[in-house]
CSV table of C-alpha atoms and ligand atoms in Angstrom, one decimal:
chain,number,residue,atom,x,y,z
A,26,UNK,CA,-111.9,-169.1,126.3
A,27,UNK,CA,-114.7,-167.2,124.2
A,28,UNK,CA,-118.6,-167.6,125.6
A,29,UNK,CA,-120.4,-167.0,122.6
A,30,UNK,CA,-123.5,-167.8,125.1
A,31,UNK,CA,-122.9,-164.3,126.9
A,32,UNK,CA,-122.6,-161.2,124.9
A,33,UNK,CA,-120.7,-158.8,122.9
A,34,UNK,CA,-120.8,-155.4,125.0
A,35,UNK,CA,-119.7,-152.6,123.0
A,36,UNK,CA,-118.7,-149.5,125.0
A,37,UNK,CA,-119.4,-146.1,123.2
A,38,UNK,CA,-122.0,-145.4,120.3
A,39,UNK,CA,-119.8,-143.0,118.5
A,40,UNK,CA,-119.3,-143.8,114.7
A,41,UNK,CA,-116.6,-146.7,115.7
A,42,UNK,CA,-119.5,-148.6,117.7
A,43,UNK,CA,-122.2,-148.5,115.4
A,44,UNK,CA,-119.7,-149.3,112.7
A,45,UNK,CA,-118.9,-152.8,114.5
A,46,UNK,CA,-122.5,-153.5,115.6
A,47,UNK,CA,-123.3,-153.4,111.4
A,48,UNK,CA,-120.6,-155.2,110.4
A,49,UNK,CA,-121.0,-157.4,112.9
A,50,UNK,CA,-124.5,-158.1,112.2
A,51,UNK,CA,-123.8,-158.6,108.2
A,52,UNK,CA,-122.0,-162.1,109.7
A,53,UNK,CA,-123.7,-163.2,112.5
A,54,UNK,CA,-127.1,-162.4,113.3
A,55,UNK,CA,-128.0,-163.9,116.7
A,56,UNK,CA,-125.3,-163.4,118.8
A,57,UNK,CA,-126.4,-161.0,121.8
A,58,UNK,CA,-125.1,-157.8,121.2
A,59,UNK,CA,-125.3,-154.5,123.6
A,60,UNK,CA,-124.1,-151.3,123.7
A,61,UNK,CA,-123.5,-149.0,126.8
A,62,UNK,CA,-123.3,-145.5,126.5
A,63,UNK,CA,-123.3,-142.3,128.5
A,64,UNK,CA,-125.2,-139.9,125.9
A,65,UNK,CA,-128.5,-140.4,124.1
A,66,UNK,CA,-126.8,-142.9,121.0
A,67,UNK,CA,-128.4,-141.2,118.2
A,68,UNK,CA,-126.2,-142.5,115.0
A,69,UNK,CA,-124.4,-138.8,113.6
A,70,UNK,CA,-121.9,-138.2,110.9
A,71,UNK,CA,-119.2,-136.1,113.4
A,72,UNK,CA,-117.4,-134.8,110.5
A,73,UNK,CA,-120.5,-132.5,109.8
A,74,UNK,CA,-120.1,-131.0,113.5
A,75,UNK,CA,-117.9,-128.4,111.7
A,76,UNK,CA,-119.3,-128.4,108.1
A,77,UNK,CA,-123.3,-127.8,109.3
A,78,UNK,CA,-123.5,-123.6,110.8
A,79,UNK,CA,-123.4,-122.6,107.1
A,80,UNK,CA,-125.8,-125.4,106.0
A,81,UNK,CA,-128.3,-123.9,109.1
A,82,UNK,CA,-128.7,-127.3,110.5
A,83,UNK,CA,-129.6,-127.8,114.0
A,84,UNK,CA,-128.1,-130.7,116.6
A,85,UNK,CA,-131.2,-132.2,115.6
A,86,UNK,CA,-130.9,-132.1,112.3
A,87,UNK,CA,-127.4,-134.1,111.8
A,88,UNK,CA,-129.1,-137.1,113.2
A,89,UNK,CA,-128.4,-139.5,110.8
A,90,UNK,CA,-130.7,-142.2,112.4
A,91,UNK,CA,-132.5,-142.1,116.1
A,92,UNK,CA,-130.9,-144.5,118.8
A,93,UNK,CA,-133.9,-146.3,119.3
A,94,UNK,CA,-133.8,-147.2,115.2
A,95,UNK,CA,-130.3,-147.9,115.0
A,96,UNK,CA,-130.9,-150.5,117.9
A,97,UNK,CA,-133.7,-152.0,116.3
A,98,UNK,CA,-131.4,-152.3,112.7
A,99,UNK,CA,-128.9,-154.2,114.3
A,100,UNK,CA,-130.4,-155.9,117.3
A,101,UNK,CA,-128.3,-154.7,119.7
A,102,UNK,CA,-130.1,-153.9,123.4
A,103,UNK,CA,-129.3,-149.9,124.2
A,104,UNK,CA,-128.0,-148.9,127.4
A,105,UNK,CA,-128.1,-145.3,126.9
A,106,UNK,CA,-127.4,-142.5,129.3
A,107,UNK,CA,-125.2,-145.0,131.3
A,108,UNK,CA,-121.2,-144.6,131.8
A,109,UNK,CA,-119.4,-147.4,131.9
A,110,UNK,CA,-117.2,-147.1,135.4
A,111,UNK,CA,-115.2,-149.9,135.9
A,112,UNK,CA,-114.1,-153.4,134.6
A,113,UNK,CA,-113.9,-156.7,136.6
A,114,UNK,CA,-111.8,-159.0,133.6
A,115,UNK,CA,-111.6,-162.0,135.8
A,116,UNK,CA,-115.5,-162.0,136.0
A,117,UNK,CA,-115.7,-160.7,132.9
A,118,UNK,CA,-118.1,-157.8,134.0
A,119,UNK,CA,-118.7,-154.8,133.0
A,120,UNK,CA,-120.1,-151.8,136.2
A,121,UNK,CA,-121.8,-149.2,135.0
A,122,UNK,CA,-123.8,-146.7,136.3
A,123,UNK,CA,-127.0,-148.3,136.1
A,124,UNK,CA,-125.4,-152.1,137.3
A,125,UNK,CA,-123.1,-154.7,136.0
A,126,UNK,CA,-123.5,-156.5,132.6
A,127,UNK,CA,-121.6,-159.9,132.0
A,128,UNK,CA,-119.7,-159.8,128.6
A,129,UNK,CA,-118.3,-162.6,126.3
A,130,UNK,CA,-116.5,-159.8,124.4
A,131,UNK,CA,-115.8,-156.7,124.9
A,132,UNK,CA,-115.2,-153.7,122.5
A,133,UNK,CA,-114.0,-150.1,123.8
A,134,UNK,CA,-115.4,-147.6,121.4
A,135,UNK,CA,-114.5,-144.7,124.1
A,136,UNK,CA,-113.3,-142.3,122.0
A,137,UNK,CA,-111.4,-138.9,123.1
A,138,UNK,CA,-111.7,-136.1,124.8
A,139,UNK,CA,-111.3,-132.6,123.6
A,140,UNK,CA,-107.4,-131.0,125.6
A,141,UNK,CA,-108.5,-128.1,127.5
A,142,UNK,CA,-106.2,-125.1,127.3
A,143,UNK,CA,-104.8,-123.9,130.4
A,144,UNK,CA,-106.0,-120.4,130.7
A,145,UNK,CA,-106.4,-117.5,133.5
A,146,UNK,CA,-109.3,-115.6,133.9
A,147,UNK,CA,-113.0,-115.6,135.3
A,148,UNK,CA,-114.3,-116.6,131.5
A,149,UNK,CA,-111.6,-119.4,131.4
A,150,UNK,CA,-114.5,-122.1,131.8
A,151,UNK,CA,-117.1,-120.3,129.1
A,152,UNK,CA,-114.5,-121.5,126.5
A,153,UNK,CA,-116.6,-124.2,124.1
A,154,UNK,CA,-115.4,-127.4,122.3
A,155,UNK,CA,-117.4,-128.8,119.8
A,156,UNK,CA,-117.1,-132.9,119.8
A,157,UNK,CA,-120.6,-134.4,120.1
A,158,UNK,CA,-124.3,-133.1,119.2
A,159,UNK,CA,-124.4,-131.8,122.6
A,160,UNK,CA,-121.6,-129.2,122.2
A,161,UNK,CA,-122.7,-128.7,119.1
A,162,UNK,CA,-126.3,-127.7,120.3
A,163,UNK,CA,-124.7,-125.5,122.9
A,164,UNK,CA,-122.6,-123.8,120.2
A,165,UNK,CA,-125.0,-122.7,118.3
A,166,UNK,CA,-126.8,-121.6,121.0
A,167,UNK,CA,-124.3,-119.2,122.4
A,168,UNK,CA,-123.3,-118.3,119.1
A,169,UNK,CA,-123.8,-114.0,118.6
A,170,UNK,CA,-122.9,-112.0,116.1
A,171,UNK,CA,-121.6,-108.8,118.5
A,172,UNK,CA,-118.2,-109.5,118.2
A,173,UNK,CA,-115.7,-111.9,116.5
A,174,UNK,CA,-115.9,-116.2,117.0
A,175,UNK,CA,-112.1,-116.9,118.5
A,176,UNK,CA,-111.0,-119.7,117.6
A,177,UNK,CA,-107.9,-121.6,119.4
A,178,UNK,CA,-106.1,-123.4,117.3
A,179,UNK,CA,-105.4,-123.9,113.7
A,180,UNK,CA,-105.6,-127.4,112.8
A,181,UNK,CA,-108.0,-129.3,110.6
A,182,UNK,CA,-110.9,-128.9,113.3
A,183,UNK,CA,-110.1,-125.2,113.6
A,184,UNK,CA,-109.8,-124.2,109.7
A,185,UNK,CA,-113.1,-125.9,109.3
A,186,UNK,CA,-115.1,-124.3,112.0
A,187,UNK,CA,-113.6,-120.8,110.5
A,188,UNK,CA,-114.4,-121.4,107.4
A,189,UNK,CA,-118.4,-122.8,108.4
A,190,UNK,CA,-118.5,-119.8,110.7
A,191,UNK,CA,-117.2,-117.1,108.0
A,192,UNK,CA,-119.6,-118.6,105.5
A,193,UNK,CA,-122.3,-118.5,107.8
A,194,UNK,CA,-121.4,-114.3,108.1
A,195,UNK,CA,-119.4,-114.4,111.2
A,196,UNK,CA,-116.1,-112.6,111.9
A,197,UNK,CA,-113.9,-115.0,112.7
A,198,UNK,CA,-109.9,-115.0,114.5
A,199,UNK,CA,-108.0,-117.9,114.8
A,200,UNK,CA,-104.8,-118.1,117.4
A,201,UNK,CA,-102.4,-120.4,117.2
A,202,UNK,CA,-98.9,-121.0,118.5
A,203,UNK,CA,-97.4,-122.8,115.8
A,204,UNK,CA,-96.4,-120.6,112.7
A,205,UNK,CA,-98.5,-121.9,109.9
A,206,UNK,CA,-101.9,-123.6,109.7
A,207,UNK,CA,-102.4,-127.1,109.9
A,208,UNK,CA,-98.7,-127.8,111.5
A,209,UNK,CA,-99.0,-131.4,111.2
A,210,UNK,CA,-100.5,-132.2,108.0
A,211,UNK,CA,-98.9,-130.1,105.0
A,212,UNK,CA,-95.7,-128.2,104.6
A,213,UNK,CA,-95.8,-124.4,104.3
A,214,UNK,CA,-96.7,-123.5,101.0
A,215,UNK,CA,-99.8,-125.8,100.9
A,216,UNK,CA,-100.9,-124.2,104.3
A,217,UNK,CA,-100.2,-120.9,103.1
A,218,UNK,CA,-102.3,-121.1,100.2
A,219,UNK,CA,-105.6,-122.2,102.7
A,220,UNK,CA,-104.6,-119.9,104.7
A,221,UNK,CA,-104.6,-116.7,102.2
A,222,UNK,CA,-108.4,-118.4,100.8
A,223,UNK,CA,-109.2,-118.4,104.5
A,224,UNK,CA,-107.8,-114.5,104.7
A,225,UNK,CA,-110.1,-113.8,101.5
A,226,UNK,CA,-113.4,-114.5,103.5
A,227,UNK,CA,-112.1,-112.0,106.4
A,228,UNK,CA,-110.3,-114.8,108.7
A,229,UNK,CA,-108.2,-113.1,110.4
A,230,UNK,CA,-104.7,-115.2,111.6
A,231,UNK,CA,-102.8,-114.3,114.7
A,232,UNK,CA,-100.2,-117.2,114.5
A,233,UNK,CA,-97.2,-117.6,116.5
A,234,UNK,CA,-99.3,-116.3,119.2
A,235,UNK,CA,-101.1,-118.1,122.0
A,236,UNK,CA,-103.6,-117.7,124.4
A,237,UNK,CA,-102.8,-116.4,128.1
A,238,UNK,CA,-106.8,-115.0,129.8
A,239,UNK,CA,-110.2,-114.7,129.0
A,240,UNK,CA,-112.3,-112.3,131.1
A,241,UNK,CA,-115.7,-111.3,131.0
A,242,UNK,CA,-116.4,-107.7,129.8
A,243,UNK,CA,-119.7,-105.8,129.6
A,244,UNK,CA,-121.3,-108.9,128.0
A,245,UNK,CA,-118.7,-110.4,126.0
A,246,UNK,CA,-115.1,-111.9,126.4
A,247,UNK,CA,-111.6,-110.8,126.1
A,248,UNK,CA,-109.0,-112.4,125.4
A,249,UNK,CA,-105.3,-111.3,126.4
A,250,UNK,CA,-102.9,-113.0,123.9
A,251,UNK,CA,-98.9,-113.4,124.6
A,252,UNK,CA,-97.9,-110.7,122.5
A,253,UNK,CA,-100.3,-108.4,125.1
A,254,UNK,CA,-103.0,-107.7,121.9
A,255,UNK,CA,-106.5,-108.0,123.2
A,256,UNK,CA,-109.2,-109.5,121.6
A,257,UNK,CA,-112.9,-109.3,121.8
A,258,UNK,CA,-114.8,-112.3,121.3
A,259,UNK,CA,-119.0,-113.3,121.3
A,260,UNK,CA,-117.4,-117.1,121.5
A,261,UNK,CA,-114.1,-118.5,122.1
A,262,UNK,CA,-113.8,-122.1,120.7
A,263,UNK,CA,-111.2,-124.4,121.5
A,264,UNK,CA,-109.6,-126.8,118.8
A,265,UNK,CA,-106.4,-127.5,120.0
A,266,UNK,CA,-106.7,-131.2,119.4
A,267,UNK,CA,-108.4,-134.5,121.7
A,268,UNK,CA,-107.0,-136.6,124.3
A,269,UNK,CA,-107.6,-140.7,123.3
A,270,UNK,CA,-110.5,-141.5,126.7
A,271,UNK,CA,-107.7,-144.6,128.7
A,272,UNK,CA,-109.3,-144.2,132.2
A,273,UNK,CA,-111.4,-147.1,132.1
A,274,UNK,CA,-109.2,-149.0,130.0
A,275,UNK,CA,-105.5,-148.3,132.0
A,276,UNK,CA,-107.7,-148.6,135.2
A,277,UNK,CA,-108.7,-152.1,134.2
A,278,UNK,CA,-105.2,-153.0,133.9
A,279,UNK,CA,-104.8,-152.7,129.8
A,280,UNK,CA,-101.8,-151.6,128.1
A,281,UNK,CA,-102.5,-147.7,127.5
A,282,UNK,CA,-99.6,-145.1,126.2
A,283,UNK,CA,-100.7,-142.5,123.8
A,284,UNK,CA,-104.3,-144.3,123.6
A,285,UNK,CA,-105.8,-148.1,124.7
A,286,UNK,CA,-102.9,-150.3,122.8
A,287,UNK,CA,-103.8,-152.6,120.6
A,288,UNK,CA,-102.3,-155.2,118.2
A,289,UNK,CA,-102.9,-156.1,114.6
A,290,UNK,CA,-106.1,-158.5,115.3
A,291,UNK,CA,-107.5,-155.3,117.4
A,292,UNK,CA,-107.5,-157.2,120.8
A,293,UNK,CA,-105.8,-154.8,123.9
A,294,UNK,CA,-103.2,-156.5,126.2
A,295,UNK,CA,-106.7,-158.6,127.0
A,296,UNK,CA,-107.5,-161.5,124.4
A,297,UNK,CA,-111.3,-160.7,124.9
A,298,UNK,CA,-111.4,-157.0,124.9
A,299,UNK,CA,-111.0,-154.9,121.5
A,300,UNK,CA,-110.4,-151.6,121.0
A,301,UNK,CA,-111.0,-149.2,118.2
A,302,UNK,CA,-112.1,-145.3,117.2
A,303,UNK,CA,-110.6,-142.5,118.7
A,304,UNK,CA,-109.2,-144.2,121.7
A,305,UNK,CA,-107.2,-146.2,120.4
A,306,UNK,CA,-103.5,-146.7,119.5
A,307,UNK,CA,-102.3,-149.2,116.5
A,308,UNK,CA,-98.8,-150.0,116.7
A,309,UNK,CA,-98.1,-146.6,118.1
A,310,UNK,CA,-100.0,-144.5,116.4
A,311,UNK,CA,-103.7,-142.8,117.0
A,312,UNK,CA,-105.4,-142.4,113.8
A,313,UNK,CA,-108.9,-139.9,115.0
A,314,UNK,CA,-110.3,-140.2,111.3
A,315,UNK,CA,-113.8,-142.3,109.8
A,316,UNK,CA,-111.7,-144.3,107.4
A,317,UNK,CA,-109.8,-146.2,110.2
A,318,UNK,CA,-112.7,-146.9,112.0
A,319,UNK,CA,-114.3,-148.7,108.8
A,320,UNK,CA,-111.0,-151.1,108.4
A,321,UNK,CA,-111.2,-151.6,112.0
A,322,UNK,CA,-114.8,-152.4,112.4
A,323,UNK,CA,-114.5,-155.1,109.5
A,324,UNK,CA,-111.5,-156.6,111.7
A,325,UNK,CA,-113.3,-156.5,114.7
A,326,UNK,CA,-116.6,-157.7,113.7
A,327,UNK,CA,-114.4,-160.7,111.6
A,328,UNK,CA,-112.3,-161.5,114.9
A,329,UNK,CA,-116.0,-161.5,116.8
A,330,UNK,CA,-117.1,-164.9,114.7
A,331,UNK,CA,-113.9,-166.4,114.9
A,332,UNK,CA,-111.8,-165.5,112.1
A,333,UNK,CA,-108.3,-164.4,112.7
A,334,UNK,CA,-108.0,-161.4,110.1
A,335,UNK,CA,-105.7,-158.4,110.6
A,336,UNK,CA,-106.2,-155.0,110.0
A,337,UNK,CA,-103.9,-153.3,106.9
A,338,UNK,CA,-104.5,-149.7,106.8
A,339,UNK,CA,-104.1,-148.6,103.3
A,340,UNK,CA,-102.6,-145.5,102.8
A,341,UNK,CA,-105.9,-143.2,104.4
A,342,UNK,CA,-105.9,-139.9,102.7
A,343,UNK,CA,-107.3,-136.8,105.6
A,344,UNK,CA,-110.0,-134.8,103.5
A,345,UNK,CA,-109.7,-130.9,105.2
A,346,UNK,CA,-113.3,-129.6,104.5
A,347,UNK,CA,-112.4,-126.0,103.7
A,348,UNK,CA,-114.7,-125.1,100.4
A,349,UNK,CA,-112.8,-122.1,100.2
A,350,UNK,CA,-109.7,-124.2,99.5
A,351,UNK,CA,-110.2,-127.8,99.9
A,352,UNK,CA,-107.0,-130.0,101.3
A,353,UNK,CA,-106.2,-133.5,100.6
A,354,UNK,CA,-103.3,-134.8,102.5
A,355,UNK,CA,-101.2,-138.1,103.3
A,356,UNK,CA,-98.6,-136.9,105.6
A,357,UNK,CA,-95.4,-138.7,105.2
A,358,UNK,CA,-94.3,-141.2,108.0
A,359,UNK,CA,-93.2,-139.0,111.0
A,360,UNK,CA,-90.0,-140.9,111.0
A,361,UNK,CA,-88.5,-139.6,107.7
A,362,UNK,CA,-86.8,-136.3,106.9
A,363,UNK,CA,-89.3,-134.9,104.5
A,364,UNK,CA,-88.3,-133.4,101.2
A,365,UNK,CA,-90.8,-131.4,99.3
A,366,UNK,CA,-91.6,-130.3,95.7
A,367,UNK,CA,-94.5,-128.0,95.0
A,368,UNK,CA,-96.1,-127.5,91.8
A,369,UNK,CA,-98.5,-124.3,92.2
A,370,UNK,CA,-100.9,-123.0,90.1
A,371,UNK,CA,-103.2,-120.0,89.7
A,372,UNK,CA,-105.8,-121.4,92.4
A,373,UNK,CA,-104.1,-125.0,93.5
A,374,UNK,CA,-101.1,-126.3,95.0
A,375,UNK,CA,-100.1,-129.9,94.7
A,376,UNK,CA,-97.0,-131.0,97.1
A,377,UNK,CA,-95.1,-134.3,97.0
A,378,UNK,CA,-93.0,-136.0,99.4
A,379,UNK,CA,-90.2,-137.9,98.1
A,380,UNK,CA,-87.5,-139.8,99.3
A,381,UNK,CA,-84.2,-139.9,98.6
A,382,UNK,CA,-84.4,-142.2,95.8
A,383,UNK,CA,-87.3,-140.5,94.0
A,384,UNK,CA,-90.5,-142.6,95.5
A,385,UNK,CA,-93.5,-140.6,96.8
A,386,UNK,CA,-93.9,-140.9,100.5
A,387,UNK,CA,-96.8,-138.5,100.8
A,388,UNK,CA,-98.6,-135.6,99.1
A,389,UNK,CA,-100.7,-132.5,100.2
A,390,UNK,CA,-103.3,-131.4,97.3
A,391,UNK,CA,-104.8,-128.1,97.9
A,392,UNK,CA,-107.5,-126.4,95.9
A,393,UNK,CA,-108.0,-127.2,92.2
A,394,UNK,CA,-105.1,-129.9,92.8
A,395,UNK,CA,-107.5,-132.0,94.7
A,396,UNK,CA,-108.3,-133.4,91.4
A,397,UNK,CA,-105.3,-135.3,91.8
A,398,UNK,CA,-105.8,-137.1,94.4
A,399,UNK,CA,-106.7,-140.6,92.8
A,400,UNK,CA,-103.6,-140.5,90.8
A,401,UNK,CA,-101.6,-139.7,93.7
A,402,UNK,CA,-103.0,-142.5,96.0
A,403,UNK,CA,-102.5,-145.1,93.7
A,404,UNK,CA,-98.4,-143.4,93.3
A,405,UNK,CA,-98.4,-144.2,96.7
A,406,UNK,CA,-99.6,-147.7,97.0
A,407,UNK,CA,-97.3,-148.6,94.6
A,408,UNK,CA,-94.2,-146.9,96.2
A,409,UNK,CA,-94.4,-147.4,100.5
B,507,FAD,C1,-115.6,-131.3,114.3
B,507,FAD,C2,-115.0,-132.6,113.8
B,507,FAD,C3,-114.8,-132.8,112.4
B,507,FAD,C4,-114.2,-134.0,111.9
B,507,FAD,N1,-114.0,-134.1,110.6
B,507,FAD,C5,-113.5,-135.3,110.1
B,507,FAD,C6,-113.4,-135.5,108.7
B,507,FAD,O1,-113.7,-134.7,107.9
B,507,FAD,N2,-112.9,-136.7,108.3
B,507,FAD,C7,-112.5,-137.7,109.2
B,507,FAD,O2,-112.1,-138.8,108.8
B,507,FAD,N3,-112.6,-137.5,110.5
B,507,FAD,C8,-113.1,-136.3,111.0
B,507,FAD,N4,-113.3,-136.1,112.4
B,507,FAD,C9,-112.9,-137.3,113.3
B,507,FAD,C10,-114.0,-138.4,113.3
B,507,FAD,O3,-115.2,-137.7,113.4
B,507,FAD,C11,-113.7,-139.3,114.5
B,507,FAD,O4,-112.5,-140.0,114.2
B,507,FAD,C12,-114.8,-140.3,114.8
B,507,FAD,O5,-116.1,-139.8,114.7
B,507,FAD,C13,-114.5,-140.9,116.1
B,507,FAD,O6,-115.5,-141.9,116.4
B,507,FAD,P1,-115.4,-142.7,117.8
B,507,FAD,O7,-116.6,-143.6,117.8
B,507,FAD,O8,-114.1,-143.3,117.9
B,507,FAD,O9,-115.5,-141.7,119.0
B,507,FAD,P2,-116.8,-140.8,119.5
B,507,FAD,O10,-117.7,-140.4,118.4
B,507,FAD,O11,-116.1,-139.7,120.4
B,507,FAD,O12,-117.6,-141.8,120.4
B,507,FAD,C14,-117.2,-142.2,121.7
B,507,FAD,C15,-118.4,-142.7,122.4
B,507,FAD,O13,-118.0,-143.3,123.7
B,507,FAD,C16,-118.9,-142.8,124.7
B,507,FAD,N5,-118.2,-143.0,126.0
B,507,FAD,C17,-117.0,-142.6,126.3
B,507,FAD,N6,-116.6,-143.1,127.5
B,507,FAD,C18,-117.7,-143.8,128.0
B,507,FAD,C19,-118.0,-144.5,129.2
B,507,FAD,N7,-117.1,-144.6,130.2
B,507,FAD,N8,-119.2,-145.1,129.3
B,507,FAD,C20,-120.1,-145.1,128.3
B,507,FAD,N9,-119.9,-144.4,127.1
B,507,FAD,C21,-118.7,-143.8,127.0
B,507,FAD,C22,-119.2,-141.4,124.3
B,507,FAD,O14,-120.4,-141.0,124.9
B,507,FAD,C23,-119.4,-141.6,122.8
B,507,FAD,O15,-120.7,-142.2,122.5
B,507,FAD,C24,-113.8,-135.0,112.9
B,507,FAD,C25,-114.0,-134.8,114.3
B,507,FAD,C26,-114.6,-133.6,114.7
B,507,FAD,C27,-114.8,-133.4,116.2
């Protein structure tokens, strides 16, 4: 049974927390609401972590709205600088570092974690993530223009970063296994085309290639790659890709696989804990973008006062923030055999996924085509 008398306890205070706090707040305005969270709480747009070099804005300057404002907006009581450690479901009690707080409710707004990549050599721990304000800060601190930014990995979070960092005048090199950019979310042509707009601004690719050392050397690092090429660097990022945060979740007892599992109403294994955000896992999938957050949130928050709405994800479009060549892409489902036809033009590419009987199961829109993507979203609606 519910105790509406104790309170909703969110965990986190990432986008997906704040997100439910609001919406929770436009239907119910009394119920006691708190969130925990291990760093300061300050609401932030992430997406402008990798989008902000070239602007010149500071850590401090992407703060959309103070903690102690966005508590005040919504009425929620702060716990900030404290981790949640542990959860006691039969008492309904959440332990965390500064004591335990009872909970009606409970929402896990965890998160992920950036994957670390396995690497030899005495620099191996100087390599940077950027995933919070806090990297972010320490990014820019460490940031020097005496030799190339290297960056691992050449997925969305990587071709962003390279192409803030080129804009912002820095020489950049990106390395990546794989042997095009952005593996997962466009087929080759499409990535080729970002990829040459990336090469135009003095990117410079080494794909097929990965990682093996970093070693400090007369003041900057050095990377030893598989194919035995050397590279200097003033900064080796790492955007290989984030790990859903289950700890506290599996060690509860909640279903976890590739992130905290949850069902169509957004409740885990445990009626009276929801999950949500980058931590979580719906119907087998992990979805690390804003828009599922926003379509969560609204479930969550509804659930919360007692109404027993689902989630339907309509098909989410993943916006690549590349000004040199912008990407718009709905991969198709992972499941089918994809079958592409591209339509290029002087500066765009626009690729379609179709099945076997001619309907549009996903598109990539890259450049000029981006004006397309309206079109193409409704196409799709209409066909899956
Ligand atoms: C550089 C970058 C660019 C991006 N660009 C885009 C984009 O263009 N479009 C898009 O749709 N998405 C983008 N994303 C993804 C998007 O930003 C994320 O999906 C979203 O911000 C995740 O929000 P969240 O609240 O789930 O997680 P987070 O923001 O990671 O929040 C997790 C919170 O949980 C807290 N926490 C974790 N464990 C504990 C604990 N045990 N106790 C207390 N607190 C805890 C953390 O401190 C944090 O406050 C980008 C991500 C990055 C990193």
């Amino acid at each position: 049974m519910t105790d509406a008398r104790l309170p909703v306890v969110i965990v986190g205070s990432g986008l997906a927390a704040w997100t439910v706090a609001r919406e929770l707040r436009k239907l119910d305005k009394t119920r006691e609401l708190r969130i925990v969270t291990r760093n300061a709480g300050h609401y932030y747009s992430k997406p402008m972590l990798s989008n902000a070099l070239a602007a010149g804005k500071s850590a401090a300057q992407l703060v959309n709205t103070p903690a102690a404002q966005m508590a005040q907006q919504t009425a929620v009581r702060l716990h900030a600088h404290t981790t949640a450690l542990s959860i006691d479901r039969d008492r309904r009690v959440v332990h965390t570092s500064d004591g335990a707080i009872e909970y009606g409710q409970l929402v896990l707004a965890t998160g992920a974690e950036p994957l670390r990549v396995a690497l030899d050599g005495d620099a191996a721990g100087d390599v940077l993530s950027v995933n919070d304000l806090d990297d972010y800060a320490l990014f820019r601190e460490r940031l020097a223009h005496a030799a190339p930014v290297v960056i691992l990995g050449a997925g969305l979070i990587g071709c962003e970063f390279a192409n803030d960092l080129a804009q912002a005048g820095h020489a950049v090199e990106i390395v990546d296994p794989g042997p095009q950019v952005l593996g997962r979310l466009v087929p080759e042509p499409a990535a080729a085309l970002l990829q040459r707009s990336l090469e135009r601004i003095g990117v410079r690719f080494h794909l097929k290639k990965s990682a093996l050392s970093v070693e400090r050397d007369r003041g900057q690092l050095r990377l030893r790659l598989s194919d035995d090429r050397r590279l200097n660097a003033s900064l080796v990022l790492s955007a290989i890709g984030l790990r859903p945060r289950t700890d506290l979740a599996r060690n509860a007892g909640l279903d976890t696989d590739r992130g905290i599992r949850v069902d169509a109403s957004l409740r885990t294994s445990d009626q009276q804990i929801f999950a949500l955000g980058d931590g979580a896992e719906y119907e087998g999938v992990v979805l690390p973008y804003v828009m599922p957050i926003m379509h969560a949130a609204r479930t969550i928050a509804a659930q919360l006062v007692g109404s027993n709405v689902h989630v339907r994800f309509p098909p989410m479009p993943v916006v690549v923030k590349t000004p040199v060549a912008p990407v718009v892409a709905v991969p198709p489902p992972a499941t089918l055999e994809p079958r592409w036809q591209h339509t290029t033009s002087e500066s765009g590419i626009e690729s379609r996924c179709l099945s076997a009987d001619g309907r549009l199961l996903g598109f990539a829109l890259v450049g000029d085509a981006i004006a397309r993507k309206s079109g193409l979203l409704a196409a799709l609606g209409e066909s899956r």
